[in-house]
Short mmCIF file of C-alpha atoms in Angstrom, two decimals:
data_model
loop_
_atom_site.label_atom_id
_atom_site.label_comp_id
_atom_site.label_asym_id
_atom_site.label_seq_id
_atom_site.Cartn_x
_atom_site.Cartn_y
_atom_site.Cartn_z
CA MET A 818 227.62 -152.58 44.86
CA ASP A 819 224.33 -154.53 44.23
CA LEU A 820 221.78 -152.49 42.21
CA SER A 821 219.27 -155.27 41.93
CA LYS A 822 217.98 -154.74 45.55
CA PRO A 823 217.04 -151.04 45.21
CA LEU A 824 215.42 -151.75 41.74
CA ASP A 825 213.43 -154.59 43.39
CA VAL A 826 212.29 -152.27 46.13
CA ALA A 827 211.40 -149.51 43.68
CA ALA A 828 209.44 -151.94 41.42
CA LEU A 829 207.68 -153.39 44.49
CA LEU A 830 206.85 -149.81 45.66
CA ALA A 831 205.57 -148.79 42.20
CA VAL A 832 203.37 -151.92 42.07
CA LEU A 833 202.02 -151.18 45.58
CA LEU A 834 201.29 -147.57 44.61
CA ALA A 835 199.49 -148.65 41.41
CA LEU A 836 197.42 -151.21 43.36
CA GLY A 837 196.56 -148.68 46.06
CA TYR A 838 195.57 -146.20 43.39
CA GLY A 839 193.39 -148.82 41.75
CA VAL A 840 191.68 -149.59 45.00
CA ILE A 841 190.95 -145.92 45.59
CA LEU A 842 189.51 -145.59 42.00
CA TYR A 843 187.38 -148.75 42.49
CA ASN A 844 186.00 -147.50 45.81
CA GLN A 845 185.17 -144.05 44.27
CA LEU A 846 183.34 -145.79 41.32
CA VAL A 847 181.41 -147.99 43.81
CA SER A 848 180.38 -144.88 45.80
CA ILE A 849 179.25 -143.07 42.62
CA LYS A 850 177.29 -146.21 41.42
CA HIS A 851 175.53 -146.35 44.83
CA GLY A 852 174.77 -142.55 44.56
CA VAL A 853 172.94 -143.15 41.38
CA ARG A 854 170.89 -145.92 43.02
CA GLN A 855 170.19 -143.68 45.96
CA ALA A 856 169.01 -140.87 43.73
CA TRP A 857 166.67 -143.26 41.87
CA ALA A 858 165.36 -144.51 45.21
CA ASN A 859 164.55 -140.90 46.15
CA ILE A 860 162.55 -140.46 42.96
CA ASP A 861 160.85 -143.84 43.51
CA VAL A 862 159.57 -142.77 46.97
CA LEU A 863 157.79 -139.72 45.48
CA LEU A 864 156.44 -141.78 42.45
CA ARG A 865 154.92 -144.28 44.93
CA GLN A 866 153.46 -141.48 46.93
CA ARG A 867 151.91 -139.85 43.87
CA HIS A 868 150.77 -143.31 42.69
CA ASP A 869 148.77 -143.60 45.98
CA GLU A 870 147.24 -140.15 45.61
CA LEU A 871 146.10 -140.36 41.96
CA PRO A 872 143.19 -142.73 42.54
CA LYS A 873 141.84 -140.40 45.22
CA LEU A 874 142.08 -137.53 42.78
CA VAL A 875 140.43 -139.41 39.99
CA GLU A 876 137.58 -140.51 42.23
CA ALA A 877 137.07 -136.90 43.55
CA CYS A 878 136.94 -135.69 39.95
CA ARG A 879 134.76 -138.54 38.70
CA ARG A 880 131.96 -137.36 41.07
CA TYR A 881 131.79 -134.04 39.32
CA MET A 882 133.16 -134.61 35.80
CA GLN A 883 130.65 -137.05 34.24
CA HIS A 884 131.56 -135.90 30.74
CA GLU A 885 135.38 -136.08 31.03
CA GLN A 886 135.74 -139.90 31.31
CA ASP A 887 138.39 -140.00 28.54
CA THR A 888 140.73 -137.68 30.52
CA LEU A 889 140.23 -139.65 33.71
CA GLU A 890 140.90 -142.90 31.95
CA ARG A 891 144.12 -141.53 30.47
CA VAL A 892 145.29 -140.52 33.90
CA VAL A 893 144.60 -143.91 35.21
CA ALA A 894 146.26 -145.66 32.31
CA ALA A 895 149.30 -143.44 32.50
CA ARG A 896 149.47 -144.05 36.24
CA GLY A 897 149.62 -147.84 35.59
CA ALA A 898 152.33 -147.38 32.88
CA VAL A 899 154.51 -145.40 35.38
CA ALA A 900 154.02 -148.02 38.02
CA SER A 901 154.90 -150.76 35.61
CA ALA A 902 158.08 -149.12 34.31
CA ARG A 903 159.10 -148.14 37.80
CA GLU A 904 158.71 -151.74 38.97
CA ARG A 905 160.95 -152.93 36.14
CA SER A 906 163.49 -150.13 36.92
CA ASP A 907 163.05 -149.07 33.26
CA VAL A 908 164.29 -145.47 33.53
CA LYS A 909 163.44 -144.78 29.83
CA GLY A 910 159.94 -146.27 30.21
CA VAL A 911 159.37 -144.17 33.34
CA GLY A 912 160.23 -141.06 31.39
CA GLN A 913 157.89 -141.96 28.58
CA ALA A 914 154.95 -142.82 30.91
CA GLU A 915 155.67 -139.71 32.95
CA THR A 916 155.14 -137.62 29.83
CA LEU A 917 151.71 -139.14 29.36
CA LEU A 918 150.83 -138.80 33.05
CA ARG A 919 151.92 -135.19 33.37
CA SER A 920 149.99 -134.35 30.25
CA GLY A 921 146.84 -136.08 31.49
CA LEU A 922 147.19 -134.34 34.91
CA GLY A 923 147.59 -130.98 33.17
CA GLN A 924 144.53 -131.58 31.22
CA LEU A 925 142.64 -132.79 34.25
CA PHE A 926 143.51 -129.73 36.21
CA ALA A 927 142.62 -127.51 33.21
CA LEU A 928 139.28 -129.19 32.79
CA ALA A 929 138.53 -128.82 36.53
CA GLU A 930 138.18 -125.05 35.83
CA ASN A 931 134.88 -125.86 34.19
CA TYR A 932 133.51 -127.45 37.40
CA PRO A 933 133.15 -124.86 40.09
CA ASP A 934 131.81 -127.41 42.64
CA LEU A 935 134.90 -129.53 42.01
CA LYS A 936 137.27 -126.66 42.38
CA ALA A 937 135.59 -125.69 45.63
CA SER A 938 135.81 -129.13 47.00
CA GLU A 939 138.21 -129.29 49.93
CA SER A 940 139.24 -132.83 48.97
CA PHE A 941 140.07 -131.81 45.42
CA GLN A 942 142.00 -128.75 46.57
CA HIS A 943 144.01 -130.87 49.02
CA LEU A 944 144.73 -133.53 46.47
CA GLN A 945 145.69 -130.98 43.78
CA GLN A 946 148.11 -129.32 46.20
CA ARG A 947 149.55 -132.69 47.30
CA ILE A 948 150.09 -133.91 43.78
CA THR A 949 151.52 -130.58 42.70
CA GLY A 950 153.95 -130.70 45.57
CA LEU A 951 154.89 -134.29 44.67
CA GLU A 952 155.43 -133.17 41.01
CA ASN A 953 157.78 -130.49 42.15
CA GLY A 954 159.64 -132.95 44.36
CA ILE A 955 159.96 -135.45 41.46
CA ALA A 956 161.36 -132.58 39.22
CA ASP A 957 163.94 -131.66 41.88
CA ARG A 958 164.96 -135.28 42.62
CA ARG A 959 165.07 -135.97 38.85
CA GLU A 960 167.56 -133.23 38.55
CA LEU A 961 169.73 -134.74 41.38
CA TYR A 962 169.39 -138.18 39.78
CA ASN A 963 170.51 -136.88 36.34
CA ALA A 964 173.45 -135.22 37.96
CA ALA A 965 174.48 -138.48 39.69
CA VAL A 966 174.09 -140.35 36.41
CA ASN A 967 176.23 -137.78 34.64
CA ILE A 968 178.97 -138.10 37.24
CA ASN A 969 178.83 -141.89 36.97
CA ASN A 970 178.93 -141.94 33.13
CA VAL A 971 181.72 -139.37 32.91
CA ARG A 972 183.90 -141.18 35.56
CA ILE A 973 183.55 -144.60 33.81
CA GLU A 974 184.69 -143.13 30.60
CA GLN A 975 187.66 -140.99 31.90
CA PHE A 976 191.13 -142.35 31.96
CA PRO A 977 192.38 -143.98 34.28
CA ASP A 978 188.92 -144.74 35.74
CA LEU A 979 187.90 -146.49 32.64
CA ILE A 980 190.44 -149.18 33.20
CA VAL A 981 189.01 -150.06 36.63
CA ALA A 982 185.46 -149.57 35.31
CA ARG A 983 185.98 -152.15 32.51
CA MET A 984 187.85 -154.60 34.71
CA PHE A 985 184.86 -154.63 37.12
CA SER A 986 182.07 -154.22 34.55
CA PHE A 987 180.79 -150.77 35.76
CA GLN A 988 177.94 -149.78 33.49
CA PRO A 989 176.63 -146.38 32.29
CA ALA A 990 173.32 -145.36 33.80
CA GLU A 991 170.51 -143.85 31.86
CA LEU A 992 169.18 -140.33 32.30
CA LEU A 993 165.56 -139.75 33.31
CA GLN A 994 164.25 -137.63 30.48
CA PHE A 995 160.76 -136.45 29.63
CA SER A 996 159.69 -135.68 26.02
CA GLU A 997 159.44 -132.20 24.62
CA ALA A 998 155.68 -132.57 24.57
CA GLU A 999 155.68 -132.93 28.36
CA LYS A 1000 157.53 -129.66 28.64
CA ALA A 1001 155.30 -127.70 26.32
CA ASP A 1002 152.40 -125.62 27.61
CA VAL A 1003 148.97 -127.15 27.68
CA ASP A 1004 146.79 -125.97 24.75
CA MET A 1005 143.84 -124.57 26.65
CA ARG A 1006 141.76 -123.91 23.48
CA ALA A 1007 142.00 -127.55 22.44
CA LEU A 1008 140.79 -128.63 25.84
CA PHE A 1009 137.62 -126.66 25.71
CA THR A 1010 136.56 -127.09 22.06
#
C-alpha cells in the first residue's frame, strides 16, 4: 500500500484551501478599502456643495453686517483651509479646518440675530437652511465614514487578515474628527460684548 499518494493529495488540498481562503480575505479587504474611499467621496460631495454656498452666504451677510468683517473673514479663511485639506485628501487637516469653519458659521449665525433686515432676507434664510442641511448631511456621512474606517482598521489588525493585509500593504485609514471646541456650545455673551 502506497501512502505517499493520499498524503500528496491531502497536502495539495490543504494548499488549495489555504490559497482560496487567502483570496477570499484579500477580496474582502479590497472591498472594505473601497468602502472607506466611497464614504470619503460622499463627504467630499457635501463639502464641495457647502464650499460653493459659503461665498453666497458671506456676500449676503456683508451687505448688512458692515461691522462684522472679522467674522466674515474667518469664515472665508476657514472655507479655504477646508478646501485645501480636502484637495490634499488630508483627513486630519479637514477635521481641523472644519472645526474653525463650524465655529465661524456658528458665530455668523449668532451675530445675524443683531441684524433684523438680514434675518428677514429671503436669500439669507435660504442659504442658512441650505448650509444647515449640508452640515447635518456632513455629520451623518462623517459617522458612516468613521464606521467604514473602523471596520478597515480592525480587519487589517485581526488574525488571519493581518497576514494578507501586510503581504499586500493595506494601510489603516484616519478617522475624521473634530476638536472638542467644535462640539462645545457657542458662547453667546462673548459674541455680543
